[in-house]
């Protein structure tokens, strides 16, 4: 009896302790989520509010709005959630970040111009930066006063990014950078870029690369915007001519750039496929409202398309949640980042097709925002969604194409044979290229 009683007592005591702890945790979580909601109620509009829009990154108003949102978020102690206070973070945990991502998904957040800076560059700096690099740069990046971009792709190296040609040669305590990048999203408004360059051409292509923090206002950097089919100028060609980069600006070690590039690509894929923000916003609530507004919500084909989109977006949400939970538990995302990215690209195209089916021929009413013309409701919707229509395909390319993601899933998840590489192990300088 005493044993049973003691045992029961212990179990009861433990249960009470656990219940107390979990009640405390859920009370803390609820209080934190309430803070996130109160902040967004003050600064943003709800995702299903047609008055909300996600300004493009080439829109000066969009950039101002992003900086202002991020500044307010930082002042409220809700930015850089899992980063230490000494680097300008909120000193909380990855669990808080997950709570934030879920709660903030209900709002139009004007932070898309910061998506690469925060989704890819910031985690790289936090993970691989020296104390000095983190102290110097993280507070500004978190607050959005310093915006960073990712500089991998070149005219001769996109999917095969390890084949890139931009050179960095050490000269005393500086590296001299020469070469060209392309498709650099946001370079025209960014302060720094994370540049991958070749530091030893005698090594095999994956082994002679390094990653640099480059001040884009340095002498010898020329940024030329590229105009897209939508009329937007989201990305750029960037030329480096004898750009001097301090030796202290190397991220990680010399010739270890490929390992860093792989980490950054994984952050990119997780950010594209499983992050928060406009890119991963669910489109079906807005499209259901649009179908109602345009009097098409009773049409069976439209209803089926909306139901299918709803299902796909829910599945995509669960894939994202699974990855973010793994990250919150301290695991580094692996090839599941490719599954999330591929899903994100496929669902974006599904949303595009659903939107075009609802707006019908008004989807031809293509144009840029703010040209002052008065339009009826259908044409206004057509104009808005035609912009989404032409940009949706880009999600299949950015961060590695659908085909590349399928290769990764085939090799690393399904265990299929690797692609043959006749130049495996050869010095980069001996590999033929354009
Ligand atoms: C919206 C957008 C934003 C971008 N932002 C940035 C950025 O900020 N920074 C940056 O560095 N880059 C950026 N990029 C560039 C992007 O990473 C590249 O476009 C992408 O990696 C593909 O490279 P590529 O365009 O040179 O195509 P290629 O590599 O030349 O590929 C051409 C075609 O061949 C296929 N292919 C290539 N290799 C294989 C293979 N091994 N197996 C099967 N198929 C293959 C591809 O899938 C594609 O269909 C951006 C691109 C877009 C669309």
Tab-separated table of C-alpha atoms and ligand atoms in Angstrom:
chain	number	residue	atom	x	y	z
A	1	UNK	CA	0.000	0.000	0.000
A	2	UNK	CA	2.623	2.527	0.988
A	3	UNK	CA	4.537	1.664	-2.143
A	4	UNK	CA	1.436	1.905	-4.267
A	5	UNK	CA	0.397	4.990	-2.444
A	6	UNK	CA	3.878	6.419	-2.691
A	7	UNK	CA	4.089	5.490	-6.334
A	8	UNK	CA	0.684	6.932	-7.044
A	9	UNK	CA	1.595	9.997	-5.078
A	10	UNK	CA	4.782	10.410	-7.038
A	11	UNK	CA	2.984	9.905	-10.326
A	12	UNK	CA	0.299	12.335	-9.256
A	13	UNK	CA	2.900	14.825	-8.132
A	14	UNK	CA	4.766	14.427	-11.416
A	15	UNK	CA	1.545	14.741	-13.388
A	16	UNK	CA	0.719	17.873	-11.495
A	17	UNK	CA	4.202	19.226	-12.115
A	18	UNK	CA	3.910	18.387	-15.797
A	19	UNK	CA	0.413	19.832	-16.014
A	20	UNK	CA	1.658	22.952	-14.238
A	21	UNK	CA	4.608	23.225	-16.634
A	22	UNK	CA	2.479	22.630	-19.698
A	23	UNK	CA	-0.186	25.057	-18.455
A	24	UNK	CA	2.551	27.626	-17.897
A	25	UNK	CA	3.974	26.920	-21.348
A	26	UNK	CA	0.627	27.169	-23.073
A	27	UNK	CA	-0.175	30.335	-21.103
A	28	UNK	CA	3.178	31.788	-22.182
A	29	UNK	CA	2.547	30.701	-25.764
A	30	UNK	CA	-0.939	32.212	-25.734
A	31	UNK	CA	0.398	35.488	-24.338
A	32	UNK	CA	3.112	35.564	-26.999
A	33	UNK	CA	0.627	34.843	-29.820
A	34	UNK	CA	-1.646	37.577	-28.441
A	35	UNK	CA	1.293	40.031	-28.684
A	36	UNK	CA	1.922	38.986	-32.293
A	37	UNK	CA	-1.771	39.425	-33.128
A	38	UNK	CA	-2.053	42.800	-31.390
A	39	UNK	CA	1.015	44.055	-33.248
A	40	UNK	CA	-0.348	42.992	-36.635
A	41	UNK	CA	-3.825	44.326	-35.897
A	42	UNK	CA	-2.175	47.709	-35.407
A	43	UNK	CA	0.181	47.609	-38.412
A	44	UNK	CA	-1.306	45.301	-41.078
A	45	UNK	CA	-4.539	44.207	-42.741
A	46	UNK	CA	-5.857	40.673	-42.660
A	47	UNK	CA	-4.909	38.302	-45.468
A	48	UNK	CA	-8.527	37.883	-46.609
A	49	UNK	CA	-9.069	41.661	-46.738
A	50	UNK	CA	-9.149	42.673	-50.419
A	51	UNK	CA	-7.720	46.085	-49.388
A	52	UNK	CA	-4.419	44.366	-48.606
A	53	UNK	CA	-1.727	43.840	-51.201
A	54	UNK	CA	1.809	42.570	-51.284
A	55	UNK	CA	3.855	45.363	-52.870
A	56	UNK	CA	6.624	44.172	-55.132
A	57	UNK	CA	10.249	44.578	-54.205
A	58	UNK	CA	10.845	47.054	-57.048
A	59	UNK	CA	8.194	49.387	-55.676
A	60	UNK	CA	9.796	52.253	-53.652
A	61	UNK	CA	6.665	52.460	-51.494
A	62	UNK	CA	6.976	48.726	-50.862
A	63	UNK	CA	10.543	49.165	-49.647
A	64	UNK	CA	9.577	52.019	-47.334
A	65	UNK	CA	6.675	49.978	-45.972
A	66	UNK	CA	8.948	46.966	-45.415
A	67	UNK	CA	11.523	49.017	-43.502
A	68	UNK	CA	8.852	50.687	-41.425
A	69	UNK	CA	7.118	47.360	-40.583
A	70	UNK	CA	10.423	45.732	-39.663
A	71	UNK	CA	11.513	48.710	-37.548
A	72	UNK	CA	8.244	48.618	-35.610
A	73	UNK	CA	8.524	44.829	-35.238
A	74	UNK	CA	12.035	45.230	-33.811
A	75	UNK	CA	10.909	47.955	-31.404
A	76	UNK	CA	8.134	45.626	-30.244
A	77	UNK	CA	10.708	42.883	-29.483
A	78	UNK	CA	9.254	40.629	-32.187
A	79	UNK	CA	12.146	40.534	-34.688
A	80	UNK	CA	15.145	38.183	-34.748
A	81	UNK	CA	13.167	36.090	-32.283
A	82	UNK	CA	15.632	33.251	-31.739
A	83	UNK	CA	18.758	35.422	-31.913
A	84	UNK	CA	20.623	36.702	-28.854
A	85	UNK	CA	20.010	40.221	-27.525
A	86	UNK	CA	23.690	41.077	-27.964
A	87	UNK	CA	23.213	40.809	-31.762
A	88	UNK	CA	19.971	42.779	-31.801
A	89	UNK	CA	17.684	39.750	-31.528
A	90	UNK	CA	14.788	39.168	-29.132
A	91	UNK	CA	16.613	36.414	-27.212
A	92	UNK	CA	13.690	33.974	-27.480
A	93	UNK	CA	13.576	30.507	-29.097
A	94	UNK	CA	12.913	28.754	-32.408
A	95	UNK	CA	9.573	27.697	-30.879
A	96	UNK	CA	8.605	31.372	-30.630
A	97	UNK	CA	9.618	31.797	-34.258
A	98	UNK	CA	7.255	28.963	-35.211
A	99	UNK	CA	4.429	30.509	-33.146
A	100	UNK	CA	5.106	33.846	-34.856
A	101	UNK	CA	5.129	32.304	-38.355
A	102	UNK	CA	1.761	30.647	-37.759
A	103	UNK	CA	0.072	33.654	-36.174
A	104	UNK	CA	1.493	36.188	-38.644
A	105	UNK	CA	0.304	34.092	-41.629
A	106	UNK	CA	-3.164	35.587	-41.089
A	107	UNK	CA	-1.925	39.060	-42.098
A	108	UNK	CA	-0.646	40.881	-45.167
A	109	UNK	CA	2.880	41.683	-44.035
A	110	UNK	CA	4.701	44.191	-46.225
A	111	UNK	CA	8.059	42.480	-45.795
A	112	UNK	CA	8.599	40.756	-49.155
A	113	UNK	CA	11.549	43.069	-50.045
A	114	UNK	CA	13.304	41.591	-46.994
A	115	UNK	CA	12.600	37.944	-47.790
A	116	UNK	CA	16.114	37.052	-49.027
A	117	UNK	CA	17.847	39.220	-46.446
A	118	UNK	CA	15.938	37.554	-43.619
A	119	UNK	CA	15.193	34.115	-45.062
A	120	UNK	CA	18.690	33.332	-46.329
A	121	UNK	CA	21.397	35.876	-45.484
A	122	UNK	CA	20.481	36.394	-41.845
A	123	UNK	CA	20.570	32.669	-40.916
A	124	UNK	CA	23.909	32.316	-42.751
A	125	UNK	CA	25.401	35.220	-40.843
A	126	UNK	CA	24.000	33.912	-37.564
A	127	UNK	CA	25.289	30.384	-38.182
A	128	UNK	CA	28.674	30.993	-39.814
A	129	UNK	CA	29.618	34.602	-38.915
A	130	UNK	CA	32.413	35.457	-36.481
A	131	UNK	CA	31.479	37.345	-33.321
A	132	UNK	CA	32.752	40.543	-34.971
A	133	UNK	CA	30.743	39.940	-38.183
A	134	UNK	CA	27.605	39.241	-36.159
A	135	UNK	CA	28.081	42.268	-33.897
A	136	UNK	CA	28.686	44.528	-36.889
A	137	UNK	CA	25.936	43.339	-39.190
A	138	UNK	CA	23.150	41.400	-37.443
A	139	UNK	CA	21.416	44.307	-35.645
A	140	UNK	CA	20.962	46.238	-38.921
A	141	UNK	CA	19.871	43.159	-40.856
A	142	UNK	CA	17.303	42.242	-38.189
A	143	UNK	CA	15.915	45.792	-38.142
A	144	UNK	CA	15.890	46.060	-41.946
A	145	UNK	CA	18.108	49.135	-42.026
A	146	UNK	CA	20.673	46.939	-43.792
A	147	UNK	CA	19.304	44.673	-46.541
A	148	UNK	CA	21.321	41.814	-48.055
A	149	UNK	CA	21.077	39.748	-51.216
A	150	UNK	CA	22.293	36.371	-52.403
A	151	UNK	CA	24.831	36.341	-55.265
A	152	UNK	CA	25.315	32.832	-56.655
A	153	UNK	CA	24.030	32.646	-60.242
A	154	UNK	CA	26.161	33.670	-63.207
A	155	UNK	CA	25.538	33.645	-66.957
A	156	UNK	CA	27.405	30.297	-67.196
A	157	UNK	CA	26.393	28.834	-63.809
A	158	UNK	CA	22.777	28.519	-62.649
A	159	UNK	CA	21.739	24.955	-61.868
A	160	UNK	CA	25.438	24.051	-61.877
A	161	UNK	CA	26.302	26.808	-59.423
A	162	UNK	CA	29.519	25.033	-58.353
A	163	UNK	CA	30.867	25.730	-61.852
A	164	UNK	CA	30.865	29.514	-61.331
A	165	UNK	CA	33.703	31.698	-62.673
A	166	UNK	CA	33.799	34.893	-60.552
A	167	UNK	CA	37.364	35.019	-59.188
A	168	UNK	CA	38.698	36.253	-55.847
A	169	UNK	CA	42.490	36.666	-55.544
A	170	UNK	CA	44.187	37.489	-52.243
A	171	UNK	CA	46.303	40.666	-52.273
A	172	UNK	CA	47.743	41.412	-48.825
A	173	UNK	CA	44.810	41.731	-46.443
A	174	UNK	CA	42.252	42.181	-49.215
A	175	UNK	CA	40.618	39.949	-51.813
A	176	UNK	CA	40.221	41.331	-55.341
A	177	UNK	CA	36.924	40.299	-56.903
A	178	UNK	CA	36.316	40.089	-60.670
A	179	UNK	CA	33.372	38.580	-62.531
A	180	UNK	CA	29.631	38.803	-63.139
A	181	UNK	CA	26.514	37.655	-61.305
A	182	UNK	CA	22.997	37.571	-62.746
A	183	UNK	CA	19.394	37.269	-61.498
A	184	UNK	CA	20.438	38.878	-58.217
A	185	UNK	CA	17.087	39.672	-56.590
A	186	UNK	CA	17.015	43.042	-54.888
A	187	UNK	CA	20.673	44.028	-55.540
A	188	UNK	CA	19.492	47.497	-56.619
A	189	UNK	CA	18.284	48.327	-53.100
A	190	UNK	CA	20.592	46.084	-51.063
A	191	UNK	CA	23.532	47.180	-48.942
A	192	UNK	CA	25.523	43.937	-48.908
A	193	UNK	CA	25.651	40.729	-50.910
A	194	UNK	CA	26.789	37.242	-49.961
A	195	UNK	CA	28.974	36.416	-52.950
A	196	UNK	CA	30.337	32.986	-53.821
A	197	UNK	CA	33.614	33.266	-55.757
A	198	UNK	CA	36.370	30.952	-56.927
A	199	UNK	CA	39.455	31.239	-54.729
A	200	UNK	CA	41.388	28.231	-56.104
A	201	UNK	CA	40.812	27.181	-59.745
A	202	UNK	CA	43.300	24.296	-59.438
A	203	UNK	CA	40.939	22.398	-57.110
A	204	UNK	CA	37.851	20.396	-58.220
A	205	UNK	CA	34.913	22.745	-58.765
A	206	UNK	CA	33.188	22.183	-55.407
A	207	UNK	CA	36.399	22.628	-53.428
A	208	UNK	CA	37.864	25.951	-54.588
A	209	UNK	CA	34.994	28.282	-53.628
A	210	UNK	CA	34.651	30.820	-50.797
A	211	UNK	CA	31.814	33.045	-49.583
A	212	UNK	CA	32.312	36.792	-49.054
A	213	UNK	CA	30.381	39.610	-47.453
A	214	UNK	CA	30.566	42.345	-50.109
A	215	UNK	CA	29.572	45.964	-49.580
A	216	UNK	CA	27.602	46.726	-52.740
A	217	UNK	CA	28.590	50.376	-52.563
A	218	UNK	CA	32.277	49.474	-53.012
A	219	UNK	CA	34.173	50.954	-55.934
A	220	UNK	CA	34.049	48.594	-58.957
A	221	UNK	CA	30.521	47.225	-58.285
A	222	UNK	CA	28.053	47.977	-61.081
A	223	UNK	CA	24.391	46.986	-60.699
A	224	UNK	CA	22.129	46.893	-63.772
A	225	UNK	CA	18.428	46.110	-63.217
A	226	UNK	CA	16.768	43.519	-65.504
A	227	UNK	CA	13.200	44.218	-66.631
A	228	UNK	CA	10.865	41.223	-66.378
A	229	UNK	CA	7.838	40.307	-68.489
A	230	UNK	CA	5.633	41.825	-65.747
A	231	UNK	CA	7.413	45.170	-66.150
A	232	UNK	CA	8.868	44.782	-62.653
A	233	UNK	CA	12.592	45.182	-62.016
A	234	UNK	CA	13.060	42.593	-59.310
A	235	UNK	CA	16.492	41.343	-60.211
A	236	UNK	CA	19.797	42.501	-61.675
A	237	UNK	CA	23.071	41.813	-63.386
A	238	UNK	CA	25.979	42.742	-61.119
A	239	UNK	CA	29.510	43.284	-62.398
A	240	UNK	CA	32.616	43.195	-60.194
A	241	UNK	CA	35.723	44.916	-61.573
A	242	UNK	CA	38.742	44.849	-59.242
A	243	UNK	CA	36.497	45.160	-56.192
A	244	UNK	CA	38.555	45.172	-52.994
A	245	UNK	CA	37.039	43.109	-50.190
A	246	UNK	CA	38.678	43.089	-46.710
A	247	UNK	CA	40.042	39.638	-45.764
A	248	UNK	CA	37.921	39.838	-42.595
A	249	UNK	CA	34.813	39.725	-44.806
A	250	UNK	CA	35.156	36.066	-45.673
A	251	UNK	CA	32.285	34.035	-44.238
A	252	UNK	CA	33.519	30.669	-42.967
A	253	UNK	CA	36.899	29.425	-44.176
A	254	UNK	CA	38.780	29.878	-47.445
A	255	UNK	CA	37.747	27.190	-49.988
A	256	UNK	CA	34.844	26.051	-47.757
A	257	UNK	CA	32.331	28.110	-49.746
A	258	UNK	CA	30.507	25.126	-51.245
A	259	UNK	CA	29.459	23.843	-47.810
A	260	UNK	CA	28.132	27.304	-46.999
A	261	UNK	CA	26.430	27.550	-50.390
A	262	UNK	CA	24.630	24.238	-49.778
A	263	UNK	CA	23.447	25.496	-46.372
A	264	UNK	CA	22.259	28.747	-47.906
A	265	UNK	CA	20.421	26.932	-50.706
A	266	UNK	CA	18.674	24.847	-48.067
A	267	UNK	CA	17.667	27.992	-46.161
A	268	UNK	CA	16.443	29.363	-49.487
A	269	UNK	CA	14.370	26.292	-50.300
A	270	UNK	CA	12.866	26.191	-46.827
A	271	UNK	CA	12.173	29.935	-47.044
A	272	UNK	CA	10.509	29.618	-50.463
A	273	UNK	CA	8.602	26.436	-49.657
A	274	UNK	CA	7.954	26.706	-45.940
A	275	UNK	CA	8.608	30.254	-44.802
A	276	UNK	CA	6.117	32.904	-43.790
A	277	UNK	CA	5.369	36.090	-45.706
A	278	UNK	CA	3.723	36.886	-49.007
A	279	UNK	CA	5.381	34.072	-50.944
A	280	UNK	CA	3.745	31.431	-48.804
A	281	UNK	CA	0.448	33.157	-48.161
A	282	UNK	CA	-2.567	30.950	-48.808
A	283	UNK	CA	-4.350	32.224	-51.889
A	284	UNK	CA	-7.616	30.287	-51.625
A	285	UNK	CA	-9.367	32.628	-49.115
A	286	UNK	CA	-8.801	35.610	-51.424
A	287	UNK	CA	-9.827	33.604	-54.476
A	288	UNK	CA	-13.030	32.343	-52.813
A	289	UNK	CA	-13.910	35.954	-52.062
A	290	UNK	CA	-13.025	36.938	-55.609
A	291	UNK	CA	-15.318	34.208	-57.028
A	292	UNK	CA	-18.129	35.542	-54.810
A	293	UNK	CA	-17.486	39.148	-55.830
A	294	UNK	CA	-17.540	38.238	-59.503
A	295	UNK	CA	-20.683	36.084	-59.139
A	296	UNK	CA	-18.890	32.851	-60.052
A	297	UNK	CA	-18.919	30.970	-56.759
A	298	UNK	CA	-21.782	28.694	-57.822
A	299	UNK	CA	-20.078	27.395	-60.948
A	300	UNK	CA	-19.083	23.725	-60.443
A	301	UNK	CA	-15.736	23.946	-62.251
A	302	UNK	CA	-14.692	27.033	-60.255
A	303	UNK	CA	-15.821	25.390	-57.004
A	304	UNK	CA	-13.798	22.258	-57.778
A	305	UNK	CA	-10.700	24.295	-58.622
A	306	UNK	CA	-11.034	26.243	-55.357
A	307	UNK	CA	-11.531	23.043	-53.345
A	308	UNK	CA	-8.473	21.454	-54.990
A	309	UNK	CA	-6.401	24.574	-54.271
A	310	UNK	CA	-7.577	24.601	-50.670
A	311	UNK	CA	-6.467	20.958	-50.267
A	312	UNK	CA	-3.075	21.612	-51.918
A	313	UNK	CA	-2.425	24.680	-49.779
A	314	UNK	CA	-3.297	22.755	-46.611
A	315	UNK	CA	-0.899	19.949	-47.593
A	316	UNK	CA	1.780	22.508	-48.405
A	317	UNK	CA	1.144	24.103	-44.999
A	318	UNK	CA	1.697	20.749	-43.259
A	319	UNK	CA	4.934	20.142	-45.170
A	320	UNK	CA	6.119	23.596	-44.115
A	321	UNK	CA	5.055	23.012	-40.519
A	322	UNK	CA	6.942	19.719	-40.414
A	323	UNK	CA	10.155	21.379	-41.583
A	324	UNK	CA	9.802	24.346	-39.261
A	325	UNK	CA	9.181	21.986	-36.328
A	326	UNK	CA	12.367	20.088	-37.226
A	327	UNK	CA	14.277	23.390	-37.310
A	328	UNK	CA	12.704	24.419	-33.988
A	329	UNK	CA	13.908	21.086	-32.553
A	330	UNK	CA	17.457	21.959	-33.650
A	331	UNK	CA	17.651	19.748	-36.752
A	332	UNK	CA	19.227	21.073	-39.958
A	333	UNK	CA	16.762	20.706	-42.838
A	334	UNK	CA	17.904	18.214	-45.450
A	335	UNK	CA	16.311	17.206	-48.758
A	336	UNK	CA	12.850	17.901	-47.307
A	337	UNK	CA	13.709	21.524	-48.181
A	338	UNK	CA	13.553	20.397	-51.826
A	339	UNK	CA	10.161	18.739	-51.251
A	340	UNK	CA	8.834	21.976	-49.728
A	341	UNK	CA	10.288	24.113	-52.503
A	342	UNK	CA	8.911	21.876	-55.264
A	343	UNK	CA	5.487	21.798	-53.572
A	344	UNK	CA	5.532	25.597	-53.240
A	345	UNK	CA	6.256	25.960	-56.967
A	346	UNK	CA	3.528	23.505	-58.008
A	347	UNK	CA	0.917	25.085	-55.721
A	348	UNK	CA	1.814	28.586	-56.978
A	349	UNK	CA	1.055	27.426	-60.510
A	350	UNK	CA	-2.206	25.831	-59.331
A	351	UNK	CA	-3.198	29.143	-57.659
A	352	UNK	CA	-2.290	30.990	-60.857
A	353	UNK	CA	-4.539	28.707	-62.963
A	354	UNK	CA	-7.411	28.982	-60.466
A	355	UNK	CA	-7.152	32.780	-60.409
A	356	UNK	CA	-7.129	32.967	-64.194
A	357	UNK	CA	-10.169	30.652	-64.396
A	358	UNK	CA	-12.104	33.003	-62.065
A	359	UNK	CA	-11.165	36.310	-63.668
A	360	UNK	CA	-11.607	34.858	-67.177
A	361	UNK	CA	-10.778	37.142	-70.075
A	362	UNK	CA	-10.185	40.040	-67.649
A	363	UNK	CA	-6.909	38.252	-66.912
A	364	UNK	CA	-5.717	39.786	-70.183
A	365	UNK	CA	-6.038	43.245	-68.571
A	366	UNK	CA	-2.371	43.243	-67.906
A	367	UNK	CA	-0.754	46.362	-66.490
A	368	UNK	CA	1.264	47.890	-63.716
A	369	UNK	CA	-0.142	49.358	-60.551
A	370	UNK	CA	-0.896	53.037	-60.295
A	371	UNK	CA	-1.447	54.138	-63.892
A	372	UNK	CA	-4.519	56.085	-62.785
A	373	UNK	CA	-7.128	54.431	-65.029
A	374	UNK	CA	-10.590	53.793	-63.624
A	375	UNK	CA	-11.422	50.104	-63.987
A	376	UNK	CA	-14.495	48.016	-63.203
A	377	UNK	CA	-14.308	45.298	-60.571
A	378	UNK	CA	-13.530	42.459	-62.969
A	379	UNK	CA	-10.796	44.383	-64.781
A	380	UNK	CA	-9.234	45.466	-61.480
A	381	UNK	CA	-9.151	41.839	-60.342
A	382	UNK	CA	-7.845	40.771	-63.749
A	383	UNK	CA	-5.020	43.273	-63.509
A	384	UNK	CA	-4.046	42.202	-60.000
A	385	UNK	CA	-4.081	38.469	-60.736
A	386	UNK	CA	-2.420	38.751	-64.136
A	387	UNK	CA	0.604	40.145	-62.278
A	388	UNK	CA	0.589	37.046	-60.059
A	389	UNK	CA	0.086	34.895	-63.163
A	390	UNK	CA	3.265	36.024	-64.912
A	391	UNK	CA	5.394	35.871	-61.774
A	392	UNK	CA	4.247	32.401	-60.586
A	393	UNK	CA	6.482	30.559	-63.058
A	394	UNK	CA	9.577	32.201	-61.525
A	395	UNK	CA	9.015	30.259	-58.300
A	396	UNK	CA	9.841	27.107	-60.297
A	397	UNK	CA	13.266	28.561	-61.143
A	398	UNK	CA	14.418	30.610	-58.139
A	399	UNK	CA	16.387	28.628	-55.566
A	400	UNK	CA	16.960	25.761	-58.013
A	401	UNK	CA	14.551	24.627	-60.706
A	402	UNK	CA	11.841	21.986	-60.320
A	403	UNK	CA	14.045	19.564	-62.273
A	404	UNK	CA	16.968	20.156	-59.903
A	405	UNK	CA	14.699	19.609	-56.859
A	406	UNK	CA	13.459	16.364	-58.440
A	407	UNK	CA	17.081	15.265	-58.964
A	408	UNK	CA	17.837	15.927	-55.286
A	409	UNK	CA	14.707	14.076	-54.136
A	410	UNK	CA	15.532	11.195	-56.515
A	411	UNK	CA	19.087	10.856	-55.271
A	412	UNK	CA	18.830	11.757	-51.595
A	413	UNK	CA	15.326	10.595	-50.666
A	414	UNK	CA	14.608	7.744	-53.097
A	415	UNK	CA	18.222	6.520	-53.342
A	416	UNK	CA	18.297	6.552	-57.156
A	417	UNK	CA	21.703	6.557	-58.908
A	418	UNK	CA	23.488	9.914	-59.103
A	419	UNK	CA	23.733	11.796	-62.382
A	420	UNK	CA	26.911	10.790	-64.242
A	421	UNK	CA	29.665	13.453	-64.142
A	422	UNK	CA	32.541	12.803	-66.576
A	423	UNK	CA	34.604	15.597	-64.938
A	424	UNK	CA	34.194	14.488	-61.335
A	425	UNK	CA	37.370	15.293	-59.384
A	426	UNK	CA	38.986	17.249	-62.255
A	427	UNK	CA	40.485	20.683	-61.453
A	428	UNK	CA	37.898	23.380	-62.257
A	429	UNK	CA	40.312	25.098	-64.648
A	430	UNK	CA	40.481	21.940	-66.823
A	431	UNK	CA	36.702	21.578	-67.260
A	432	UNK	CA	35.449	22.887	-70.644
A	433	UNK	CA	32.914	25.725	-70.384
A	434	UNK	CA	31.387	28.519	-72.447
B	1	LIG	C1	12.509	35.006	-59.514
B	1	LIG	C2	13.946	34.579	-59.497
B	1	LIG	C3	14.795	35.095	-58.536
B	1	LIG	C4	16.141	34.715	-58.521
B	1	LIG	N1	16.955	35.265	-57.566
B	1	LIG	C5	18.260	34.927	-57.535
B	1	LIG	C6	19.121	35.525	-56.567
B	1	LIG	O1	18.709	36.367	-55.776
B	1	LIG	N2	20.430	35.158	-56.555
B	1	LIG	C7	20.929	34.242	-57.417
B	1	LIG	O2	22.106	33.934	-57.311
B	1	LIG	N3	20.137	33.660	-58.361
B	1	LIG	C8	18.822	33.989	-58.445
B	1	LIG	N4	17.993	33.426	-59.394
B	1	LIG	C9	18.569	32.528	-60.387
B	1	LIG	C10	18.166	31.054	-60.197
B	1	LIG	O3	18.811	30.500	-59.097
B	1	LIG	C11	18.524	30.335	-61.513
B	1	LIG	O4	17.698	30.861	-62.539
B	1	LIG	C12	18.317	28.855	-61.411
B	1	LIG	O5	19.246	28.273	-60.552
B	1	LIG	C13	18.444	28.179	-62.804
B	1	LIG	O6	19.629	28.547	-63.431
B	1	LIG	P1	19.622	29.063	-64.934
B	1	LIG	O7	18.597	30.128	-65.066
B	1	LIG	O8	21.028	29.395	-65.311
B	1	LIG	O9	19.110	27.826	-65.798
B	1	LIG	P2	19.973	26.585	-66.277
B	1	LIG	O10	20.776	26.041	-65.149
B	1	LIG	O11	20.720	26.950	-67.509
B	1	LIG	O12	18.835	25.534	-66.612
B	1	LIG	C14	18.096	25.567	-67.846
B	1	LIG	C15	17.115	24.402	-67.849
B	1	LIG	O13	17.846	23.150	-67.783
B	1	LIG	C16	17.368	22.372	-66.691
B	1	LIG	N5	18.500	21.679	-66.068
B	1	LIG	C17	19.724	22.205	-65.787
B	1	LIG	N6	20.491	21.271	-65.196
B	1	LIG	C18	19.739	20.147	-65.085
B	1	LIG	C19	19.968	18.848	-64.564
B	1	LIG	N7	21.151	18.516	-64.030
B	1	LIG	N8	18.952	17.933	-64.614
B	1	LIG	C20	17.737	18.266	-65.160
B	1	LIG	N9	17.467	19.487	-65.695
B	1	LIG	C21	18.450	20.411	-65.655
B	1	LIG	C22	16.772	23.385	-65.705
B	1	LIG	O14	15.808	22.763	-64.876
B	1	LIG	C23	16.164	24.424	-66.636
B	1	LIG	O15	14.889	23.989	-67.050
B	1	LIG	C24	16.647	33.788	-59.463
B	1	LIG	C25	15.796	33.270	-60.437
B	1	LIG	C26	14.457	33.661	-60.478
B	1	LIG	C27	13.560	33.087	-61.523
